[in-house]
Each structure stands twice: as C-alpha cells, then as structure tokens.
Short mmCIF file of C-alpha atoms and ligand atoms in Angstrom, two decimals:
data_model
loop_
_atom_site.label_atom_id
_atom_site.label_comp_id
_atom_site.label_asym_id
_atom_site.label_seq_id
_atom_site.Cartn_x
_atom_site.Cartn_y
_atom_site.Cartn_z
CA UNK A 10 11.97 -21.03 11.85
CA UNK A 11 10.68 -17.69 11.16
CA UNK A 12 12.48 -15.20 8.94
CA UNK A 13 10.98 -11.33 9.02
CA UNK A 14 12.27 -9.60 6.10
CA UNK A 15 11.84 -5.86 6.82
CA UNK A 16 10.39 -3.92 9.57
CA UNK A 17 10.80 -0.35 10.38
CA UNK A 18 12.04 -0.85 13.77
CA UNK A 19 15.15 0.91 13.98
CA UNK A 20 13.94 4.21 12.97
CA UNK A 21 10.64 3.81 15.07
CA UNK A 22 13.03 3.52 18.29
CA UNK A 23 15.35 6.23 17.47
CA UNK A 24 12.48 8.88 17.24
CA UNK A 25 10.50 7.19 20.10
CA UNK A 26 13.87 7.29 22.11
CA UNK A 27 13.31 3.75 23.21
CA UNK A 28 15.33 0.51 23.30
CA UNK A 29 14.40 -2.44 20.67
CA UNK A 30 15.98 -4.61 23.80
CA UNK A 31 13.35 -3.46 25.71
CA UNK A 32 9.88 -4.54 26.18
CA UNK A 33 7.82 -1.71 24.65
CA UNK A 34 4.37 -0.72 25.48
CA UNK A 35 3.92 0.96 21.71
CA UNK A 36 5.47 0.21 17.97
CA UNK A 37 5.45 -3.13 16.59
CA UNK A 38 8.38 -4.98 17.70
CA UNK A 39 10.74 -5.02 19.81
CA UNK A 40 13.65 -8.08 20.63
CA UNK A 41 11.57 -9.53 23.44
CA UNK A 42 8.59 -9.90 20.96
CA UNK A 43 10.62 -10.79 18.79
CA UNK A 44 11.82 -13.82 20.99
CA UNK A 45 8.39 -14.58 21.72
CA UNK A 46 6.72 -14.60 18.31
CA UNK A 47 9.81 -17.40 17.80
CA UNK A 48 11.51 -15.40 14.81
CA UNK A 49 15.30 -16.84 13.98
CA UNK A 50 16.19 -13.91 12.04
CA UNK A 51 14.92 -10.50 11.47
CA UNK A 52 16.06 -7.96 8.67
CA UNK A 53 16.25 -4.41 9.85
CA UNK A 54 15.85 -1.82 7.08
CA UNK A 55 17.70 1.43 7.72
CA UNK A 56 14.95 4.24 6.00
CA UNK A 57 15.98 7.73 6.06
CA UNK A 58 12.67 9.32 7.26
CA UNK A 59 12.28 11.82 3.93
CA UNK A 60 10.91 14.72 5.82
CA UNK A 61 13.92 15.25 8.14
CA UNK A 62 16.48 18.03 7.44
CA UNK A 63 19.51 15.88 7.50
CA UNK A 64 20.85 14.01 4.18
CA UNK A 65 19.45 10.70 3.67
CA UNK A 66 23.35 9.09 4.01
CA UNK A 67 23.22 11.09 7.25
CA UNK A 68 20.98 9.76 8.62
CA UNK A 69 21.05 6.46 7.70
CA UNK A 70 24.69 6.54 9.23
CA UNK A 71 22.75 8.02 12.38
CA UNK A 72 20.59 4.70 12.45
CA UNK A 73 23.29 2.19 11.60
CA UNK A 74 24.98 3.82 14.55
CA UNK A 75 21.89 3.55 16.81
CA UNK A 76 21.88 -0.06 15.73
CA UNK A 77 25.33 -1.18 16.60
CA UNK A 78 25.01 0.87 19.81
CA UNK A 79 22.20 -1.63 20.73
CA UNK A 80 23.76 -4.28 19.22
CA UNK A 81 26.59 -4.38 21.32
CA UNK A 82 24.77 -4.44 24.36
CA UNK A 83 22.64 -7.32 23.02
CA UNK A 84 25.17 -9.74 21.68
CA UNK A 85 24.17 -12.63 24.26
CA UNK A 86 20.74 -12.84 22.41
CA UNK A 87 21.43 -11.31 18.94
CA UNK A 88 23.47 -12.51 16.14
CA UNK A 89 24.37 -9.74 13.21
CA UNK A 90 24.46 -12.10 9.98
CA UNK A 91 27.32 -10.83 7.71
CA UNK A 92 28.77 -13.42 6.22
CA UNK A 93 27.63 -17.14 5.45
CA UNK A 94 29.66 -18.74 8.54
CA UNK A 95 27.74 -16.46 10.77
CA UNK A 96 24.29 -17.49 9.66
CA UNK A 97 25.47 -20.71 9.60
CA UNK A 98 26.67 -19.81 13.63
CA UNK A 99 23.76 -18.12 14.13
CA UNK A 100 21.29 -21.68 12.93
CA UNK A 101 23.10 -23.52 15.40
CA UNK A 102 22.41 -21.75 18.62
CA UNK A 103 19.52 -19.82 20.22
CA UNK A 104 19.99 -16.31 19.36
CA UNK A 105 18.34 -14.33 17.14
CA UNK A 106 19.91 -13.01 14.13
CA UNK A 107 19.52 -9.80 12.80
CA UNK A 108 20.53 -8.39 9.02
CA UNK A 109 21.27 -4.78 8.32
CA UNK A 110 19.52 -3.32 5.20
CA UNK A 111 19.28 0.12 3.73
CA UNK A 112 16.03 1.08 2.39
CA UNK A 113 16.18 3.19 -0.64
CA UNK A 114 19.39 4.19 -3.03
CA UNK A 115 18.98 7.36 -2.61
CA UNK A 116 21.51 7.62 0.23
CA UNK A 117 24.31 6.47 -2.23
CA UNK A 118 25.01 10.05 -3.16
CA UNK A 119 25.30 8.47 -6.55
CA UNK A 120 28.73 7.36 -5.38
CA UNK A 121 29.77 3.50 -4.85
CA UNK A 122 32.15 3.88 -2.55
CA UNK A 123 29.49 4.54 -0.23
CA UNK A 124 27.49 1.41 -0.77
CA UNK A 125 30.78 -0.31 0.38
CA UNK A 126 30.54 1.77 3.50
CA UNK A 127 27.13 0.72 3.98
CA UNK A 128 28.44 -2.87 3.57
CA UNK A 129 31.13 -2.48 5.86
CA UNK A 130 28.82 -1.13 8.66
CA UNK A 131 27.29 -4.77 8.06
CA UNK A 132 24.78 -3.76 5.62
CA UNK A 133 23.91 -7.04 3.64
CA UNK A 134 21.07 -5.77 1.23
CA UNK A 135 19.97 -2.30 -0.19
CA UNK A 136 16.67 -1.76 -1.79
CA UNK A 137 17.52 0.06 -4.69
CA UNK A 138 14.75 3.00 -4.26
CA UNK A 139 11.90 3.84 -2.35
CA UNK A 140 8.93 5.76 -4.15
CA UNK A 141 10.95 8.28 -5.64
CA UNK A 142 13.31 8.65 -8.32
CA UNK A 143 17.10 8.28 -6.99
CA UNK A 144 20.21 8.15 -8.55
CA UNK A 145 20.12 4.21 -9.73
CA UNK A 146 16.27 4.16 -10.84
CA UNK A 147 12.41 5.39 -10.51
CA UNK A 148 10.63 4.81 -7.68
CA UNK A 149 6.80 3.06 -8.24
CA UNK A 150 5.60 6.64 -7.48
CA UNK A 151 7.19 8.20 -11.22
CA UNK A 152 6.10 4.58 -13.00
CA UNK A 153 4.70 6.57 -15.45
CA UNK A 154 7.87 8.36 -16.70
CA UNK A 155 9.21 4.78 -17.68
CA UNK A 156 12.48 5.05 -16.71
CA UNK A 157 14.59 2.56 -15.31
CA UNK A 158 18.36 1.33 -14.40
CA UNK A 159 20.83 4.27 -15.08
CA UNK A 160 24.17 3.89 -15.92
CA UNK A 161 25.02 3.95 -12.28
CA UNK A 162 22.10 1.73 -11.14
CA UNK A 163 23.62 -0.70 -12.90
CA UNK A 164 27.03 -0.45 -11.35
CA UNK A 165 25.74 -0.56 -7.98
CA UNK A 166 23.56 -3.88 -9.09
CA UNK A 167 27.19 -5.34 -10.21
CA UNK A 168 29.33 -4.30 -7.25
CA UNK A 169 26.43 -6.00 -4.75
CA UNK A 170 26.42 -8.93 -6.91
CA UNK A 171 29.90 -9.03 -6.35
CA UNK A 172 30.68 -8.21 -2.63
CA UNK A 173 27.84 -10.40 -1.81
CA UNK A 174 24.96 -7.86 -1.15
CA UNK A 175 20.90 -8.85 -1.58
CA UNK A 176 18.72 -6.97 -4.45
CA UNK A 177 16.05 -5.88 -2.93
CA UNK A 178 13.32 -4.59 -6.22
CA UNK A 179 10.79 -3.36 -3.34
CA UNK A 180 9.78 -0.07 -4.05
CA UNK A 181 11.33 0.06 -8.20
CA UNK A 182 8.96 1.41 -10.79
CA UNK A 183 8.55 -1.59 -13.14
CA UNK A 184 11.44 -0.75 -16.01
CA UNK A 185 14.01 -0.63 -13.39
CA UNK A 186 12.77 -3.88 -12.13
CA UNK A 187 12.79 -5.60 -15.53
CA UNK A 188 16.47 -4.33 -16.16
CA UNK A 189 17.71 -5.71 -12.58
CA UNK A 190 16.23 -8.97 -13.27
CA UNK A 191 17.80 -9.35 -16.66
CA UNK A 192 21.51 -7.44 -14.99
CA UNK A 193 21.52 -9.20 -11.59
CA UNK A 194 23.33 -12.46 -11.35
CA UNK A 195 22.22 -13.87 -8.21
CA UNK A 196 18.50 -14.40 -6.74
CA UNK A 197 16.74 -11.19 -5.75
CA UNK A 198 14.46 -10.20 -3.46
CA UNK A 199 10.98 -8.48 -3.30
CA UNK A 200 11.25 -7.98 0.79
CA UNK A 201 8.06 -6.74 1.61
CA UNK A 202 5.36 -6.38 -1.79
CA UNK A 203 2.38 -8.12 -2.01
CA UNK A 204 0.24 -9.01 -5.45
CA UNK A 205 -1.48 -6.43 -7.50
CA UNK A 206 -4.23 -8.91 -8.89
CA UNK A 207 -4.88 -9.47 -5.22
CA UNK A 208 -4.83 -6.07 -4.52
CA UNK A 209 -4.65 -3.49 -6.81
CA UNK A 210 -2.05 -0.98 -5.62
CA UNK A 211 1.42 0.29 -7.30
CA UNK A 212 3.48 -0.99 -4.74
CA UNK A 213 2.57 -4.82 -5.04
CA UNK A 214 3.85 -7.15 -7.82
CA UNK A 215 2.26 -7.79 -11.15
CA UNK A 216 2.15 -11.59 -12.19
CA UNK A 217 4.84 -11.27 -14.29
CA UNK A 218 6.92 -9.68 -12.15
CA UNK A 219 6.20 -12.73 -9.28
CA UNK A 220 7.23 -15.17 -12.30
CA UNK A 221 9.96 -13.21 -12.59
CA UNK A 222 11.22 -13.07 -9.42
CA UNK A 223 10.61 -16.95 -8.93
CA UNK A 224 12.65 -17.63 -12.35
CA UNK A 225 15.62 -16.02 -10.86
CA UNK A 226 14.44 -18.14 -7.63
CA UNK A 227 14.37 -15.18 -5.46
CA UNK A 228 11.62 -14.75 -2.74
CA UNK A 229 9.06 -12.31 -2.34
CA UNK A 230 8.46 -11.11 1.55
CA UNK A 231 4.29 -10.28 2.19
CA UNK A 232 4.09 -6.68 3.72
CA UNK A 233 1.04 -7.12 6.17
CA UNK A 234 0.25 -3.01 6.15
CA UNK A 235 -3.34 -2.48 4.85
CA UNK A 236 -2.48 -0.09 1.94
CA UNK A 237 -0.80 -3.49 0.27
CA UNK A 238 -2.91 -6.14 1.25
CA UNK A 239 -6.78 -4.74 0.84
CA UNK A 240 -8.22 -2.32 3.27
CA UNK A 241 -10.90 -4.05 5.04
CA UNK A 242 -11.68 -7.25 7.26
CA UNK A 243 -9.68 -9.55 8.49
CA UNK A 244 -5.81 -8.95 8.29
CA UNK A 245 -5.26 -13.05 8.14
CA UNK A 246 -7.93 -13.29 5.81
CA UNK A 247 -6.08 -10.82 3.24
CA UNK A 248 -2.93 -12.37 3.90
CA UNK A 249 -3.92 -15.31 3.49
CA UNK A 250 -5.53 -14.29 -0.15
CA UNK A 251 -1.73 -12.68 -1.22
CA UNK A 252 -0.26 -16.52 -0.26
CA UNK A 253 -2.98 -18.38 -2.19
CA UNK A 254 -2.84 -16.37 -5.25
CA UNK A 255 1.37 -16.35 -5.35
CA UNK A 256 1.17 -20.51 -4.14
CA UNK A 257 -1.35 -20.85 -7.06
CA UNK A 258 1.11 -18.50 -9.63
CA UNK A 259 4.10 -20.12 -8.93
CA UNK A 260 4.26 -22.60 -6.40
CA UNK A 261 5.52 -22.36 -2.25
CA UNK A 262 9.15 -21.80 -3.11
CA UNK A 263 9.02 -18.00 -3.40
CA UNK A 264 7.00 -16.40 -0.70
CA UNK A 265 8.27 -15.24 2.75
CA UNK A 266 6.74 -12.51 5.09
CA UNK A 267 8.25 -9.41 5.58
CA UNK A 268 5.65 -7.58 7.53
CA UNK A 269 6.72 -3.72 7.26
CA UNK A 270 5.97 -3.51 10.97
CA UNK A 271 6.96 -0.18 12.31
CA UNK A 272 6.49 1.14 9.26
CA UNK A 273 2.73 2.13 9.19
CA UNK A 274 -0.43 2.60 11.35
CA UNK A 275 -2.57 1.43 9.03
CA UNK A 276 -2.68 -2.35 9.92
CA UNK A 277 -5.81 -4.29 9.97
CA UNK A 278 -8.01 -6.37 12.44
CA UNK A 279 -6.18 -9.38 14.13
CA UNK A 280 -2.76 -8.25 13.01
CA UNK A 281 -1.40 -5.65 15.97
CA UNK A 282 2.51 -6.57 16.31
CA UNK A 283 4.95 -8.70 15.63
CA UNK A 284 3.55 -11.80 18.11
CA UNK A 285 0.75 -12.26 15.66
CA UNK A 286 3.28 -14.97 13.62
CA UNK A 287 2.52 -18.29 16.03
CA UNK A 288 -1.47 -17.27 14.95
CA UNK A 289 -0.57 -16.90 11.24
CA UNK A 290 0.74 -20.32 11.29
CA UNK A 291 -1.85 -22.04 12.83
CA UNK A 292 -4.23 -20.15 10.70
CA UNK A 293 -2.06 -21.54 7.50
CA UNK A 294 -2.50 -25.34 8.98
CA UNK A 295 -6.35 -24.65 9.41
CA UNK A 296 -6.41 -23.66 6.03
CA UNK A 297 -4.72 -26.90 5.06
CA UNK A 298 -1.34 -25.39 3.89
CA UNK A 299 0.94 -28.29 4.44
CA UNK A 300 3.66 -28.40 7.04
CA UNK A 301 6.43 -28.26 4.49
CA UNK A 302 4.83 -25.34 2.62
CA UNK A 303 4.38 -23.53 5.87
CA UNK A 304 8.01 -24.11 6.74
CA UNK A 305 8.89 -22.60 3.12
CA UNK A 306 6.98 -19.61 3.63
CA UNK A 307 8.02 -18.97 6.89
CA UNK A 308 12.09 -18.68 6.52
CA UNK A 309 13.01 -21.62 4.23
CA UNK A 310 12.71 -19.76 0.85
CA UNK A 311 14.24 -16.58 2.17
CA UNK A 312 17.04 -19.09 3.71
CA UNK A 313 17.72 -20.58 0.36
CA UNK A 314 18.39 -16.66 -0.76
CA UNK A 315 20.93 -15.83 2.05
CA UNK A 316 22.82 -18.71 1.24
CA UNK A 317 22.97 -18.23 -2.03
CA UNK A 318 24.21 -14.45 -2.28
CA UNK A 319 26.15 -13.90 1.18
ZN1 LIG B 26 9.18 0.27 2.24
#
C-alpha cells in the first residue's frame, strides 16, 4: 500500500483545463497513473496559486469545487476519506482514496469559522503556512524574524485537534513549529520536507525537528522536487540519501513520501511522474531496506497518523 501525501494536482488541472480522471499526456499525475503506480490513497493539497488576483479563500473554494466536481463523476474508483469508517471502507475495497488538504493558513482570513468550512467541504488537514507569514505563523521564508504561533495560530491548532483535522508543519519557520509541537495534542505531520543535513535548504527539517516530529509519532512525507532533495544526479539516489539519514536518526516509523508532484518542474533524472513508485520500491529492496520497513515507509506510518487523528 502506497500513501502519497501531497501533490499539486488539483491546481495543475484547473489551469491546464484538464481532467485528473483522465489520462494526461503532461503534469505529474493523474487517477489512471495513479491506479497504475498502485497508490491506496492520495492527499490532494488545495494551494491558492499566490500570483492570481482572486483571494486565497477564493480560490481555494474554486479548487475544492473543481475537486468535488470530479469527484462525483469518479466515485466508482475514488474514495474521499473523511472520517475513520471511510478509510476503514476505503482499505477494504479497490478504490483509491483521496484526502482533501489546504495548503497554507493564509486562506483562513484569520477567522475559524472558515477552517470549519474548509472541513466541511471534506478538508481533513491544513498546513498551517506556506513561505510567507499568515495570520497563525511565519512562513520558512521570514525564519529570520523569529516569530511563531500567534494567538490565533494557536486556536486554529486547538479547534483541528478537536474536530479531528491533521497538522501539517510543512512550510512553518522553525518557532512556529516548536510551539505546535509543544500545543498540538495529536501526531503531526511534515507532508512533504526532506532533511537539511542531507540537503541544506530552509524548507527541509533540521534533526531536531525530525526527533521531534517522531516523539509526537507523527510522519514526515519526502518531497521528491530537486530544490529539497540535492540538485544533481540521480533522483533515487537522493531520495534514497533523505531515507537513510531519517532511518539512521530515528528509526522506519516516521517517514512516508509525499512527492510534491505537480508542484514543480524542477525534478531530477529517473523521477518523471507519479508511476516512478513500483521503481522506488524495488530500488529500496536492492538497497536491502527490509520488506517491513518498505511497507512503513510506503503508507504504514502515515496510516498509523490517519487513524490516530480522524
Ligand atoms: Zn508546498
């Protein structure tokens, strides 16, 4: 079993006025690549492009509507997971699930009433900023103005905690991550970060913060764009440096993928969509990664997460 935790995909097919049902001859991923790569469940991120005109709650609205317009056309192959009986549903037959995320607070308007919205349009986890500052925190982008959880950040951290909604510390400048680790009560996630002694870039994870995250036995999703995982040679090669180095740090009960795809252009040799996952795994066995680690990384861990918090 294969869990994805973010990709892009949604917006990509809105502005390249294409179907993800359809078989697509450009972007990442699409549902019958999706089918084929053999992923169970794949979280799509809602991202407000930042250089359209319309509000970021616009238009993630706008995409959560494109979504459940596909959705509902797909509902003989896809599964939405909302709620723990419908992952549990979803395990025990042959569709592929799908979870709703929003990617980056900033669409909140500062106001909680709209992360229930968000929820009720079967959004199951927000990631509380992108780069920038936003109402709830800093973004990595202003790490250096050291500011972290406001007042409201930290309601919106208590009200997912208690309607059931995932964490997602992707994207927060590192005070803001320290203070949702020490607020939140239930695991969080990392859903697509990779590690910065790997790879030196603000977006990946310190070693601390991977301890972290494994303490509150949350699970950390590898982003396979180039920026994050080193800019050269082989894509499974760097990949596979990210999963030694976390596997080393903390053990195989925190990593997961979540490959970003959509998201970028910048990937590297050997990684070009989404069917590249049956490769990474044999790749993993080559290496000697054991069968039970490789089942771990590939959707156990994250599993252990979505049963725990929805
Ligand atoms: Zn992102």
């Amino acid at each position: 079993m294969i869990i994805d935790m973010h990709c892009d995909s949604v917006l990509g097919a809105f502005q390249g006025n294409r179907k993800l049902t359809d078989r697509a001859q450009v972007g990442h991923f699409d549902l019958p690549r999706m089918q084929s790569a053999g992923i169970k469940i794949q979280f799509f991120a809602l991202f407000p492009d930042i250089t359209a005109s319309l509000s970021p709650l616009r238009q993630v609205l706008i995409l959560g509507d494109y979504f459940w317009e596909q959705y509902e056309e797909s509902q003989e192959i896809m599964q939405l997971i909302t709620s723990h009986q419908s992952l549990l549903q979803l395990l025990d037959s042959k569709k592929c699930g799908a979870l709703l995320t929003v990617e980056g607070g900033e669409v909140l308007e500062g106001d909680l009433r709209m992360l229930r919205v968000l929820y009720r349009m079967g959004g199951r986890s927000l990631c509380l900023t992108w780069n920038h500052r936003n109402e709830i925190a800093d973004g990595v982008a202003e790490m250096q103005t050291g500011g972290g959880l406001t007042l409201f950040g930290r309601e919106v951290v208590r009200e997912m905690n208690k309607i059931g909604m995932i964490v997602d510390v992707s994207h927060i400048a590192e005070k803001g991550f320290w203070d949702v680790l020490e607020l939140c009560e239930a695991p969080v996630i990392a859903s697509h970060s990779n590690s910065q002694a790997v790879w030196d870039h603000p977006r990946n994870l310190t070693d601390e913060q991977i301890k972290g995250i494994a303490q509150k036995k949350g699970v950390i999703g590898l982003n396979f764009v180039a920026d994050f995982l080193g800019e050269q040679g082989s894509g499974l090669d760097q990949l596979l440096r990210h999963i030694d180095h976390i596997c080393d740090l903390v053990g195989d009960d925190y990593l997961g993928f979540g490959s970003d795809f959509d998201g970028t252009d910048n990937l590297l040799a050997g990684i070009d969509d989404v069917t590249i996952y049956p490769e990474l795994i044999s790749f993993l066995k080559k290496r000697n990664y054991k069968d039970t680690t490789i089942r771990k990384i590939c959707g156990e861990n994250c599993l252990r997460v979505l049963n725990a918090v929805l």
